[in-house]
PDB file of C-alpha atoms in Angstrom:
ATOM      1  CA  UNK S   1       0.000   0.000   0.000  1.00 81.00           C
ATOM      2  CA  UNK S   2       1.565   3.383  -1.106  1.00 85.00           C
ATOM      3  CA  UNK S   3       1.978   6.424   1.694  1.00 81.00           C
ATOM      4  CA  UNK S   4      -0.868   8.432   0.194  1.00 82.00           C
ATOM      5  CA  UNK S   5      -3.440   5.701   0.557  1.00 87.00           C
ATOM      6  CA  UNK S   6      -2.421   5.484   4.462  1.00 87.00           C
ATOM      7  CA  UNK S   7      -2.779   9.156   4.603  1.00 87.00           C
ATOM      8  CA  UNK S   8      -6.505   8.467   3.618  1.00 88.00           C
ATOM      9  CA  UNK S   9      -7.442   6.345   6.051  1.00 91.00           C
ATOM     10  CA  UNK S  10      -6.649   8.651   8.590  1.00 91.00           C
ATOM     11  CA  UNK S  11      -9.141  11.220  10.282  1.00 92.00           C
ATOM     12  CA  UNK S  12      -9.352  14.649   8.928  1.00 92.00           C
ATOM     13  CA  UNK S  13      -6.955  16.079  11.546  1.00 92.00           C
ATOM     14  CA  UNK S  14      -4.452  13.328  11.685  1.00 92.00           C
ATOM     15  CA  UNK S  15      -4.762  13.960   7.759  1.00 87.00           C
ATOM     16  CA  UNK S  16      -3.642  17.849   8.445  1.00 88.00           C
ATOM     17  CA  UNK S  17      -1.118  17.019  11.197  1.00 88.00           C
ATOM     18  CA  UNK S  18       1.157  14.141   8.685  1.00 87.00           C
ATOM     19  CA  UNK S  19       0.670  15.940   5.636  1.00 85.00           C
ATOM     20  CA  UNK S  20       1.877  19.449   7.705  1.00 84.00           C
ATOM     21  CA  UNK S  21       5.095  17.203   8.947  1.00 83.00           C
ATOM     22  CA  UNK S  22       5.742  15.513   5.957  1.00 82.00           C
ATOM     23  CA  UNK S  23       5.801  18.835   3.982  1.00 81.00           C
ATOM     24  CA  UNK S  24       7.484  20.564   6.575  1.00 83.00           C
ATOM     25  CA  UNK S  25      10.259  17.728   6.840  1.00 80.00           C
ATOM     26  CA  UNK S  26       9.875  16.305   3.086  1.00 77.00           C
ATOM     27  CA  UNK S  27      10.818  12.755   4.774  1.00 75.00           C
ATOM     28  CA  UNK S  28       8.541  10.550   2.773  1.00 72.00           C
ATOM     29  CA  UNK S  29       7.505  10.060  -0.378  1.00 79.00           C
ATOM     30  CA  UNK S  30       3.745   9.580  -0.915  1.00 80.00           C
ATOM     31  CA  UNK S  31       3.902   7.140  -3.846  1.00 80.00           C
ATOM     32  CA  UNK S  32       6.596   5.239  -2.001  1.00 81.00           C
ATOM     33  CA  UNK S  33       5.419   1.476  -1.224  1.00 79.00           C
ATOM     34  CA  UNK S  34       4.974   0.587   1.881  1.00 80.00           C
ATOM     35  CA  UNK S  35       5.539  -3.447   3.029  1.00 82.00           C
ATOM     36  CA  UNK S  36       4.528  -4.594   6.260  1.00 82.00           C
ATOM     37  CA  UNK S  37       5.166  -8.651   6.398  1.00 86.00           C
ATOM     38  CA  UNK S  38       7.735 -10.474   5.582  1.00 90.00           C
ATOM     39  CA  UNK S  39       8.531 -12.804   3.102  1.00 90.00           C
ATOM     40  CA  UNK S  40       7.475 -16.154   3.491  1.00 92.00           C
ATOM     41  CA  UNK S  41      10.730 -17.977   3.623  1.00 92.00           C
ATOM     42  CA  UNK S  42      11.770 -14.968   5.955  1.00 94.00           C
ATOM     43  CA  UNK S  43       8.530 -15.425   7.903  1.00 94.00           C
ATOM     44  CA  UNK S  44       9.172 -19.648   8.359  1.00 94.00           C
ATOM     45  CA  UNK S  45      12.581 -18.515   9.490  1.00 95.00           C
ATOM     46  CA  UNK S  46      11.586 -15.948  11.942  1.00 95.00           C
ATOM     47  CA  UNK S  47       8.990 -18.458  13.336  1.00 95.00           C
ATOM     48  CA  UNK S  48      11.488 -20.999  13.622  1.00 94.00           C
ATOM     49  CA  UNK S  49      14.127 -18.512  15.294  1.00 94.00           C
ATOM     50  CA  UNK S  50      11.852 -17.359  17.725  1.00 96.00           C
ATOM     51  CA  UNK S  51      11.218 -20.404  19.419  1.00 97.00           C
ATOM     52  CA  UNK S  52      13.882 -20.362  22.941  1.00 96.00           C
ATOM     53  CA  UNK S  53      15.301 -23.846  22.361  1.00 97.00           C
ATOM     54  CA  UNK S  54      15.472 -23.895  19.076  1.00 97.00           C
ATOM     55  CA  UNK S  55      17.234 -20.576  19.406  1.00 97.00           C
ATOM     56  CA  UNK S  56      19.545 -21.984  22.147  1.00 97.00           C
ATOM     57  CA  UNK S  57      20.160 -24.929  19.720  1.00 97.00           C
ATOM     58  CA  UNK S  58      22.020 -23.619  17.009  1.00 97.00           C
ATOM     59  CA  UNK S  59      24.077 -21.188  19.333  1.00 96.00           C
ATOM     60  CA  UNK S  60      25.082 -24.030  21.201  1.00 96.00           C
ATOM     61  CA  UNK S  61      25.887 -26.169  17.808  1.00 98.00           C
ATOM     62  CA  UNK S  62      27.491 -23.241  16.283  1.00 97.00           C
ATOM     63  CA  UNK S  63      30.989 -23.715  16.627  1.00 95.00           C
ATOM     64  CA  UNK S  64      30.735 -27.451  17.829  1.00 97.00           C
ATOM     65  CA  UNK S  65      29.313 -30.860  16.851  1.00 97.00           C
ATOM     66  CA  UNK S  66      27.132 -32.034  19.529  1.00 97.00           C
ATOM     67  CA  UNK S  67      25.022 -35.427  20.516  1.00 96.00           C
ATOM     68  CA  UNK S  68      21.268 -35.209  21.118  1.00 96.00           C
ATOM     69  CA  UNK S  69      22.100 -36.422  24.684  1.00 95.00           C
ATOM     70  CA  UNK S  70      24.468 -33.391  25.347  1.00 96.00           C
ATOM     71  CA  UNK S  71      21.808 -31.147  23.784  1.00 97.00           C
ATOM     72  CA  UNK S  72      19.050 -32.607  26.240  1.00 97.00           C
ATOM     73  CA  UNK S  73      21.188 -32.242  29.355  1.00 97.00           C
ATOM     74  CA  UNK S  74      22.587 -28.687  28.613  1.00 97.00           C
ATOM     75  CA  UNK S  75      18.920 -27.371  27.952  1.00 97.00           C
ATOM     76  CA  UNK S  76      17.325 -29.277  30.971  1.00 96.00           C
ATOM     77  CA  UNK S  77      14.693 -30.971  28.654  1.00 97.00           C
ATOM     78  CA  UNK S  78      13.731 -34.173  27.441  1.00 96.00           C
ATOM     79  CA  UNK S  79      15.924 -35.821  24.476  1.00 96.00           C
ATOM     80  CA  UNK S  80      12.415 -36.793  22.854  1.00 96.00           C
ATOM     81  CA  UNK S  81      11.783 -33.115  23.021  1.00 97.00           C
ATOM     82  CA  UNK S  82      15.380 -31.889  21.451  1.00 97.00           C
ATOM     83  CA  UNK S  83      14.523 -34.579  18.535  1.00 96.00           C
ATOM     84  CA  UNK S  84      11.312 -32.447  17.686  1.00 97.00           C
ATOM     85  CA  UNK S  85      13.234 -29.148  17.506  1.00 97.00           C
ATOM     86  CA  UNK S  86      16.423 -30.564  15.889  1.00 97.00           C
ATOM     87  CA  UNK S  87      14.046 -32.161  13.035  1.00 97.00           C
ATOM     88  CA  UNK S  88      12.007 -28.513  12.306  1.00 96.00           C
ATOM     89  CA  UNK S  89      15.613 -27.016  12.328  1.00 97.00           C
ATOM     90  CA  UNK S  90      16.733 -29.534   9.672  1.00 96.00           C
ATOM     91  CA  UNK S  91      13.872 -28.887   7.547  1.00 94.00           C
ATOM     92  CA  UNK S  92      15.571 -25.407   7.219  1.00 94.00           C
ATOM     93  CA  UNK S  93      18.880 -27.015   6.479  1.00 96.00           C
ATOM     94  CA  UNK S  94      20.296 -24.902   9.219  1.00 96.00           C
ATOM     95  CA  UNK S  95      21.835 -28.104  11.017  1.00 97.00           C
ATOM     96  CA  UNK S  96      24.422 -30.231   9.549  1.00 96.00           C
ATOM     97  CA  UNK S  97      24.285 -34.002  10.918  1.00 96.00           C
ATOM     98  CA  UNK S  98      26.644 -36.919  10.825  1.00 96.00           C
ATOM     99  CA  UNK S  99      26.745 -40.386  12.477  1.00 95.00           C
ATOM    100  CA  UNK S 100      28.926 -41.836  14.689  1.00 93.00           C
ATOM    101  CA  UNK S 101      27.866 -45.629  15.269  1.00 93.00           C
ATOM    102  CA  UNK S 102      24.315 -45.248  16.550  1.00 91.00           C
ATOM    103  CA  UNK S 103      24.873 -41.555  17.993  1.00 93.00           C
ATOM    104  CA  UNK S 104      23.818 -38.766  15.549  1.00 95.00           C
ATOM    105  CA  UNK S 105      25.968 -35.201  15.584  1.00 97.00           C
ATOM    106  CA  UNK S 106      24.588 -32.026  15.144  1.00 98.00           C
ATOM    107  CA  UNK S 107      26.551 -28.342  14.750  1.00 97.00           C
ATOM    108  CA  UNK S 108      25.013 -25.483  13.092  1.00 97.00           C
ATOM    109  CA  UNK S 109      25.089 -24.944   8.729  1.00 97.00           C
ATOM    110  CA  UNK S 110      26.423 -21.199   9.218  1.00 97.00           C
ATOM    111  CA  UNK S 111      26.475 -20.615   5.237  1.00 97.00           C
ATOM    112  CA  UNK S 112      22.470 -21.864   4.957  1.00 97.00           C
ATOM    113  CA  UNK S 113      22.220 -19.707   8.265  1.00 96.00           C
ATOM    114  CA  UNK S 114      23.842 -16.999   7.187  1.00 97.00           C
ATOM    115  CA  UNK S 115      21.665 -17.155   3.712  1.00 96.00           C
ATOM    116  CA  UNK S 116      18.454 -16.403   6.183  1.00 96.00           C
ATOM    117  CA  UNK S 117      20.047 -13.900   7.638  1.00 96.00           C
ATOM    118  CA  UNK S 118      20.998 -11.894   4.287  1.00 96.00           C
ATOM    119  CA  UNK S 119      17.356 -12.726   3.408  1.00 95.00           C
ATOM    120  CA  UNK S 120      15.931 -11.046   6.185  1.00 95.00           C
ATOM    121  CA  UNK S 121      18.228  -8.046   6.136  1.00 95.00           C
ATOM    122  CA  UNK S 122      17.181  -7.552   2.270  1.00 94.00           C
ATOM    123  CA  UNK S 123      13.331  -8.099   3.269  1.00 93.00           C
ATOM    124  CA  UNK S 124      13.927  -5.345   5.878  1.00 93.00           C
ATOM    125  CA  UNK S 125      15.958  -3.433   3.088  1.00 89.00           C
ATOM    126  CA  UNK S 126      18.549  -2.848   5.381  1.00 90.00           C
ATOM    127  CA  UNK S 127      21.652  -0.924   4.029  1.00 89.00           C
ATOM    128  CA  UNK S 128      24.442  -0.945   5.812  1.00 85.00           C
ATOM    129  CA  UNK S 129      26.166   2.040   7.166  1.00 86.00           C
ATOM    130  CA  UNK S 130      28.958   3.540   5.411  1.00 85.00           C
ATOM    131  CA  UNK S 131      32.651   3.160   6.580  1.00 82.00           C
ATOM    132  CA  UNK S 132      35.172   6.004   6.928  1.00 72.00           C
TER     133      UNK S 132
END
């Protein structure tokens, strides 16, 4: 939705009091496009991100390989539990996993990670700040 059809949906004096400031300040553009929601890959990501374990997962894995059973005990929760979180995190490909014997090893993909991560700074349109 652009600026100007925001502007619209305002009252009458909200109307008066933006359009004052943003002629005052000329620090918008009224045809400019305004996006609210992210992408849907970005969106699956944040979801999965947000989640406390799943979070404390993949720091924990990030510079190690690590057993489900050492997962479970560092967290304080159930391996059973750890299983669920490590599997929605591999659907992302943002674990790497190998086997040793009957133990599977987990650390964190950081180039699939750091893929989301450049994904959601673009979605965001984040530019970064110029260096002296």
């Amino acid at each position: 939705m652009k600026v100007r059809e925001l502007i619209e949906k305002l009252s009458e004096r909200q109307k008066k009091t933006v359009m004052r400031c943003l002629e005052k300040c000329n620090i918008m553009d009224l045809d400019e496009e305004i996006e609210v929601y992210p992408r849907s890959d970005v969106n699956r990501f944040l979801k999965i991100l947000s989640n406390p374990i799943r979070y404390g997962i993949l720091k924990m894995l990030m510079n190690r390989w690590m057993c489900v059973c050492l997962i479970a005990e560092a967290l304080e929760v159930d391996q059973t539990l750890v299983s669920h979180h490590l599997r929605i995190l591999k659907e992302l490909n943002i674990l790497e996993e190998k086997r040793e014997g009957k133990l599977r090893f987990y650390r964190t993909n950081k180039e699939k990670l750091k893929e989301y991560l450049d994904a959601l700074l673009e979605d965001l349109n984040y530019e970064p700040p110029e260096r002296c």
